[in-house]
PDB file of C-alpha atoms in Angstrom:
ATOM      1  CA  MET N   1      26.346  20.478 -96.097  1.00 89.00           C
ATOM      2  CA  ASN N   2      23.714  18.005 -95.058  1.00 96.00           C
ATOM      3  CA  ILE N   3      24.370  15.218 -92.572  1.00 97.00           C
ATOM      4  CA  ASP N   4      24.525  12.492 -95.243  1.00 97.00           C
ATOM      5  CA  GLN N   5      27.308  14.333 -97.089  1.00 97.00           C
ATOM      6  CA  ILE N   6      29.243  14.859 -93.863  1.00 97.00           C
ATOM      7  CA  LEU N   7      28.937  11.252 -92.715  1.00 97.00           C
ATOM      8  CA  ASP N   8      29.845   9.898 -96.167  1.00 97.00           C
ATOM      9  CA  HIS N   9      32.892  12.136 -96.372  1.00 96.00           C
ATOM     10  CA  ILE N  10      34.274  10.406 -93.270  1.00 96.00           C
ATOM     11  CA  TYR N  11      33.436   6.843 -94.344  1.00 96.00           C
ATOM     12  CA  ILE N  12      30.683   5.342 -96.510  1.00 97.00           C
ATOM     13  CA  LEU N  13      28.268   3.424 -94.305  1.00 97.00           C
ATOM     14  CA  PRO N  14      25.672   0.858 -95.346  1.00 98.00           C
ATOM     15  CA  GLU N  15      22.263   2.557 -95.373  1.00 97.00           C
ATOM     16  CA  ALA N  16      20.989   0.690 -92.274  1.00 98.00           C
ATOM     17  CA  SER N  17      24.088   1.682 -90.276  1.00 98.00           C
ATOM     18  CA  LYS N  18      23.848   5.287 -91.446  1.00 98.00           C
ATOM     19  CA  ASN N  19      20.200   5.412 -90.403  1.00 98.00           C
ATOM     20  CA  SER N  20      21.074   3.992 -86.975  1.00 98.00           C
ATOM     21  CA  LEU N  21      23.688   6.706 -86.532  1.00 98.00           C
ATOM     22  CA  LYS N  22      21.426   9.478 -87.832  1.00 98.00           C
ATOM     23  CA  ALA N  23      18.714   8.459 -85.345  1.00 98.00           C
ATOM     24  CA  TYR N  24      20.924   9.920 -82.594  1.00 98.00           C
ATOM     25  CA  ILE N  25      21.905  13.108 -84.401  1.00 98.00           C
ATOM     26  CA  THR N  26      20.017  16.306 -83.672  1.00 98.00           C
ATOM     27  CA  GLU N  27      20.231  19.736 -85.269  1.00 98.00           C
ATOM     28  CA  VAL N  28      21.115  22.692 -83.056  1.00 98.00           C
ATOM     29  CA  SER N  29      21.756  26.365 -83.743  1.00 98.00           C
ATOM     30  CA  HIS N  30      23.853  28.812 -81.748  1.00 98.00           C
ATOM     31  CA  PRO N  31      24.698  32.478 -82.283  1.00 98.00           C
ATOM     32  CA  LYS N  32      28.025  34.038 -83.127  1.00 98.00           C
ATOM     33  CA  GLY N  33      30.184  34.267 -80.007  1.00 98.00           C
ATOM     34  CA  TYR N  34      28.665  31.183 -78.362  1.00 98.00           C
ATOM     35  CA  CYS N  35      31.173  28.983 -76.531  1.00 97.00           C
ATOM     36  CA  LEU N  36      30.390  25.494 -77.840  1.00 97.00           C
ATOM     37  CA  MET N  37      33.048  23.828 -75.674  1.00 96.00           C
ATOM     38  CA  GLU N  38      34.948  25.075 -72.649  1.00 96.00           C
ATOM     39  CA  ALA N  39      38.479  24.067 -71.680  1.00 95.00           C
ATOM     40  CA  GLU N  40      38.779  21.995 -68.524  1.00 96.00           C
ATOM     41  CA  LYS N  41      35.294  20.530 -68.979  1.00 96.00           C
ATOM     42  CA  VAL N  42      34.204  17.167 -70.322  1.00 96.00           C
ATOM     43  CA  VAL N  43      32.279  17.671 -73.545  1.00 94.00           C
ATOM     44  CA  PRO N  44      29.768  14.854 -74.048  1.00 96.00           C
ATOM     45  CA  TYR N  45      29.089  15.677 -77.692  1.00 97.00           C
ATOM     46  CA  VAL N  46      30.577  15.452 -81.146  1.00 97.00           C
ATOM     47  CA  TYR N  47      29.436  18.203 -83.508  1.00 98.00           C
ATOM     48  CA  PHE N  48      29.481  18.593 -87.270  1.00 98.00           C
ATOM     49  CA  ILE N  49      29.192  22.038 -88.825  1.00 98.00           C
ATOM     50  CA  ARG N  50      26.283  22.343 -91.225  1.00 98.00           C
ATOM     51  CA  LYS N  51      26.688  26.078 -91.639  1.00 98.00           C
ATOM     52  CA  GLY N  52      29.105  28.533 -90.062  1.00 98.00           C
ATOM     53  CA  ILE N  53      32.628  28.717 -88.752  1.00 98.00           C
ATOM     54  CA  ALA N  54      34.295  28.075 -85.398  1.00 98.00           C
ATOM     55  CA  ARG N  55      37.708  28.383 -83.812  1.00 97.00           C
ATOM     56  CA  ALA N  56      39.523  26.365 -81.174  1.00 96.00           C
ATOM     57  CA  TYR N  57      41.746  28.227 -78.767  1.00 95.00           C
ATOM     58  CA  SER N  58      43.555  27.992 -75.466  1.00 94.00           C
ATOM     59  CA  SER N  59      43.780  30.878 -73.061  1.00 91.00           C
ATOM     60  CA  THR N  60      46.899  32.177 -71.387  1.00 87.00           C
ATOM     61  CA  SER N  61      47.063  34.908 -68.759  1.00 84.00           C
ATOM     62  CA  ASP N  62      47.711  37.421 -71.568  1.00 85.00           C
ATOM     63  CA  ASN N  63      45.538  36.293 -74.477  1.00 88.00           C
ATOM     64  CA  ASP N  64      43.806  33.544 -76.417  1.00 91.00           C
ATOM     65  CA  ILE N  65      45.830  31.462 -78.842  1.00 92.00           C
ATOM     66  CA  THR N  66      43.838  30.186 -81.810  1.00 94.00           C
ATOM     67  CA  PHE N  67      45.068  26.872 -83.190  1.00 92.00           C
ATOM     68  CA  TRP N  68      42.214  25.590 -85.361  1.00 93.00           C
ATOM     69  CA  PHE N  69      39.383  26.811 -87.575  1.00 96.00           C
ATOM     70  CA  GLY N  70      36.476  24.668 -88.661  1.00 95.00           C
ATOM     71  CA  SER N  71      33.801  25.359 -91.240  1.00 96.00           C
ATOM     72  CA  GLU N  72      31.045  23.600 -93.144  1.00 97.00           C
ATOM     73  CA  GLY N  73      31.339  19.828 -93.136  1.00 96.00           C
ATOM     74  CA  GLN N  74      33.971  19.643 -90.433  1.00 96.00           C
ATOM     75  CA  CYS N  75      33.854  17.812 -87.147  1.00 96.00           C
ATOM     76  CA  VAL N  76      34.113  19.704 -83.860  1.00 96.00           C
ATOM     77  CA  LEU N  77      35.152  17.664 -80.864  1.00 94.00           C
ATOM     78  CA  SER N  78      37.461  17.549 -77.915  1.00 93.00           C
ATOM     79  CA  MET N  79      39.570  14.446 -78.520  1.00 91.00           C
ATOM     80  CA  LYS N  80      40.399  14.210 -74.819  1.00 93.00           C
ATOM     81  CA  SER N  81      36.677  14.115 -73.960  1.00 93.00           C
ATOM     82  CA  TYR N  82      35.827  11.864 -76.904  1.00 91.00           C
ATOM     83  CA  VAL N  83      38.503   9.255 -76.227  1.00 91.00           C
ATOM     84  CA  GLU N  84      39.004   9.384 -72.454  1.00 93.00           C
ATOM     85  CA  ASP N  85      35.894  11.114 -71.067  1.00 93.00           C
ATOM     86  CA  LYS N  86      38.221  13.669 -69.486  1.00 95.00           C
ATOM     87  CA  PRO N  87      38.215  17.483 -69.599  1.00 96.00           C
ATOM     88  CA  GLY N  88      39.561  18.891 -72.848  1.00 93.00           C
ATOM     89  CA  TYR N  89      42.329  21.402 -73.341  1.00 93.00           C
ATOM     90  CA  GLU N  90      40.545  23.715 -75.749  1.00 94.00           C
ATOM     91  CA  SER N  91      37.626  26.072 -75.936  1.00 97.00           C
ATOM     92  CA  ILE N  92      35.553  26.301 -79.110  1.00 97.00           C
ATOM     93  CA  GLU N  93      33.947  29.616 -80.032  1.00 98.00           C
ATOM     94  CA  LEU N  94      31.502  30.120 -82.878  1.00 98.00           C
ATOM     95  CA  LEU N  95      32.658  32.945 -85.151  1.00 98.00           C
ATOM     96  CA  GLU N  96      29.363  33.098 -87.051  1.00 98.00           C
ATOM     97  CA  ASP N  97      25.799  32.064 -86.323  1.00 98.00           C
ATOM     98  CA  CYS N  98      26.071  28.305 -86.705  1.00 98.00           C
ATOM     99  CA  GLU N  99      23.841  25.400 -87.590  1.00 98.00           C
ATOM    100  CA  LEU N 100      25.293  22.177 -86.229  1.00 98.00           C
ATOM    101  CA  TYR N 101      24.592  18.486 -86.037  1.00 98.00           C
ATOM    102  CA  ARG N 102      25.094  17.141 -82.504  1.00 98.00           C
ATOM    103  CA  LEU N 103      25.708  13.560 -81.434  1.00 98.00           C
ATOM    104  CA  GLU N 104      26.049  12.455 -77.831  1.00 97.00           C
ATOM    105  CA  THR N 105      29.316  10.594 -77.352  1.00 96.00           C
ATOM    106  CA  VAL N 106      27.699   7.998 -75.076  1.00 96.00           C
ATOM    107  CA  ASN N 107      25.270   7.037 -77.870  1.00 98.00           C
ATOM    108  CA  LEU N 108      28.065   6.928 -80.423  1.00 97.00           C
ATOM    109  CA  LYS N 109      30.153   4.617 -78.232  1.00 96.00           C
ATOM    110  CA  ARG N 110      27.162   2.334 -77.700  1.00 97.00           C
ATOM    111  CA  LEU N 111      26.672   2.180 -81.489  1.00 98.00           C
ATOM    112  CA  PHE N 112      30.357   1.273 -81.877  1.00 97.00           C
ATOM    113  CA  ASN N 113      29.651  -1.866 -79.834  1.00 97.00           C
ATOM    114  CA  GLU N 114      26.504  -2.722 -81.775  1.00 98.00           C
ATOM    115  CA  ASP N 115      27.556  -2.120 -85.375  1.00 98.00           C
ATOM    116  CA  ILE N 116      31.005  -2.848 -86.843  1.00 98.00           C
ATOM    117  CA  HIS N 117      30.344  -0.430 -89.718  1.00 98.00           C
ATOM    118  CA  ILE N 118      29.730   2.427 -87.291  1.00 98.00           C
ATOM    119  CA  ALA N 119      32.814   1.354 -85.312  1.00 98.00           C
ATOM    120  CA  ASN N 120      34.848   1.589 -88.527  1.00 98.00           C
ATOM    121  CA  TRP N 121      33.294   4.975 -89.259  1.00 98.00           C
ATOM    122  CA  GLY N 122      34.388   6.126 -85.774  1.00 96.00           C
ATOM    123  CA  ARG N 123      37.904   4.825 -86.391  1.00 97.00           C
ATOM    124  CA  LYS N 124      38.059   6.761 -89.664  1.00 97.00           C
ATOM    125  CA  LEU N 125      36.817   9.881 -87.888  1.00 96.00           C
ATOM    126  CA  ALA N 126      39.524   9.563 -85.209  1.00 94.00           C
ATOM    127  CA  GLU N 127      42.197   8.884 -87.834  1.00 95.00           C
ATOM    128  CA  ALA N 128      41.212  11.982 -89.820  1.00 95.00           C
ATOM    129  CA  GLU N 129      41.291  14.134 -86.682  1.00 92.00           C
ATOM    130  CA  MET N 130      44.701  12.724 -85.755  1.00 93.00           C
ATOM    131  CA  ILE N 131      46.083  13.541 -89.203  1.00 95.00           C
ATOM    132  CA  LYS N 132      44.797  17.132 -88.873  1.00 91.00           C
ATOM    133  CA  SER N 133      46.572  17.430 -85.515  1.00 91.00           C
ATOM    134  CA  GLU N 134      49.781  16.006 -86.957  1.00 94.00           C
ATOM    135  CA  GLU N 135      49.671  18.411 -89.907  1.00 92.00           C
ATOM    136  CA  LEU N 136      49.108  21.334 -87.542  1.00 90.00           C
ATOM    137  CA  ILE N 137      52.079  20.383 -85.376  1.00 91.00           C
ATOM    138  CA  ILE N 138      54.374  19.925 -88.373  1.00 93.00           C
ATOM    139  CA  SER N 139      53.213  23.205 -89.901  1.00 91.00           C
ATOM    140  CA  ARG N 140      53.882  25.079 -86.641  1.00 88.00           C
ATOM    141  CA  GLN N 141      57.328  23.535 -86.270  1.00 91.00           C
ATOM    142  CA  PHE N 142      58.653  23.725 -89.796  1.00 94.00           C
ATOM    143  CA  LYS N 143      56.876  26.504 -91.675  1.00 93.00           C
ATOM    144  CA  THR N 144      57.276  30.232 -91.333  1.00 92.00           C
ATOM    145  CA  SER N 145      54.316  32.506 -90.671  1.00 92.00           C
ATOM    146  CA  LEU N 146      54.467  33.608 -94.297  1.00 92.00           C
ATOM    147  CA  GLU N 147      54.325  30.000 -95.527  1.00 93.00           C
ATOM    148  CA  ARG N 148      51.407  29.231 -93.203  1.00 93.00           C
ATOM    149  CA  TYR N 149      49.578  32.341 -94.393  1.00 95.00           C
ATOM    150  CA  LYS N 150      50.103  31.237 -98.004  1.00 94.00           C
ATOM    151  CA  ASP N 151      48.644  27.841 -97.016  1.00 94.00           C
ATOM    152  CA  ILE N 152      45.511  29.637 -95.785  1.00 94.00           C
ATOM    153  CA  ILE N 153      45.282  31.501 -99.096  1.00 95.00           C
ATOM    154  CA  GLN N 154      45.658  28.238-101.022  1.00 94.00           C
ATOM    155  CA  PHE N 155      43.654  25.779 -98.906  1.00 93.00           C
ATOM    156  CA  GLN N 156      41.253  27.894 -96.823  1.00 92.00           C
ATOM    157  CA  PRO N 157      40.763  31.212 -98.656  1.00 94.00           C
ATOM    158  CA  ASP N 158      37.291  31.619 -97.186  1.00 93.00           C
ATOM    159  CA  LEU N 159      38.858  32.178 -93.751  1.00 93.00           C
ATOM    160  CA  LEU N 160      40.245  35.508 -94.883  1.00 94.00           C
ATOM    161  CA  LYS N 161      36.725  36.772 -95.615  1.00 94.00           C
ATOM    162  CA  ARG N 162      34.995  35.239 -92.596  1.00 96.00           C
ATOM    163  CA  VAL N 163      37.461  35.473 -89.696  1.00 96.00           C
ATOM    164  CA  GLN N 164      38.812  38.519 -87.877  1.00 95.00           C
ATOM    165  CA  LEU N 165      42.444  39.237 -88.666  1.00 94.00           C
ATOM    166  CA  GLY N 166      43.259  39.077 -84.955  1.00 94.00           C
ATOM    167  CA  HIS N 167      42.233  35.414 -84.882  1.00 96.00           C
ATOM    168  CA  ILE N 168      44.235  34.680 -88.032  1.00 95.00           C
ATOM    169  CA  ALA N 169      47.304  36.413 -86.558  1.00 95.00           C
ATOM    170  CA  SER N 170      46.910  34.355 -83.376  1.00 94.00           C
ATOM    171  CA  TYR N 171      46.599  31.181 -85.477  1.00 93.00           C
ATOM    172  CA  LEU N 172      49.834  32.089 -87.260  1.00 93.00           C
ATOM    173  CA  GLY N 173      51.558  32.874 -83.945  1.00 90.00           C
ATOM    174  CA  ILE N 174      52.216  36.506 -84.862  1.00 92.00           C
ATOM    175  CA  THR N 175      50.892  39.974 -84.051  1.00 92.00           C
ATOM    176  CA  GLN N 176      48.345  41.762 -86.208  1.00 93.00           C
ATOM    177  CA  VAL N 177      51.079  44.231 -87.201  1.00 94.00           C
ATOM    178  CA  SER N 178      53.226  41.364 -88.500  1.00 94.00           C
ATOM    179  CA  LEU N 179      50.220  39.940 -90.333  1.00 94.00           C
ATOM    180  CA  SER N 180      49.654  43.315 -91.981  1.00 93.00           C
ATOM    181  CA  ARG N 181      53.271  43.270 -93.184  1.00 93.00           C
ATOM    182  CA  ILE N 182      52.864  39.750 -94.591  1.00 94.00           C
ATOM    183  CA  ARG N 183      49.660  40.745 -96.375  1.00 93.00           C
ATOM    184  CA  ALA N 184      51.316  43.827 -97.858  1.00 91.00           C
ATOM    185  CA  GLU N 185      54.281  41.720 -99.006  1.00 88.00           C
ATOM    186  CA  ILE N 186      52.029  39.262-100.829  1.00 87.00           C
ATOM    187  CA  LYS N 187      49.925  41.873-102.659  1.00 74.00           C
TER     188      LYS N 187
END
């Protein structure tokens, strides 16, 4: 996806406002395995995935727990850093070689004060991210692993081809053995 498609998907901006925002967006590339964001650190950027896939996770003493996947067109940010300029909870690892659009948060916040259209775009971005978080919490609380796996099949089938099963099992809150059972049951 190109940057215009990504920005428009969040909120349609007048052309002048979009150009002001795009003036601060740069393209960056990082290899598979790169840690885009580290937990317990302030992340001064908002990213948008042009090409590739990433995962958000938190580490425990025993393992990493994956709780989010992002792919083309999606925003990658630490809400804690974005909203409060404080260290985030999550780490973000790139699961493929990625091409990203990067925007410094300080520039974005300055644009919020200068252009009401960009401020509204930022509000829409935050609202969309909040809805994703809410859906994730509700899914974890009220759906079984099987139901969540079926949701992946229905809404994010590409994940099954692009992401290691260990990460998917972690996302579902189960072991790889349990995931294998679920997969066998569905076939």
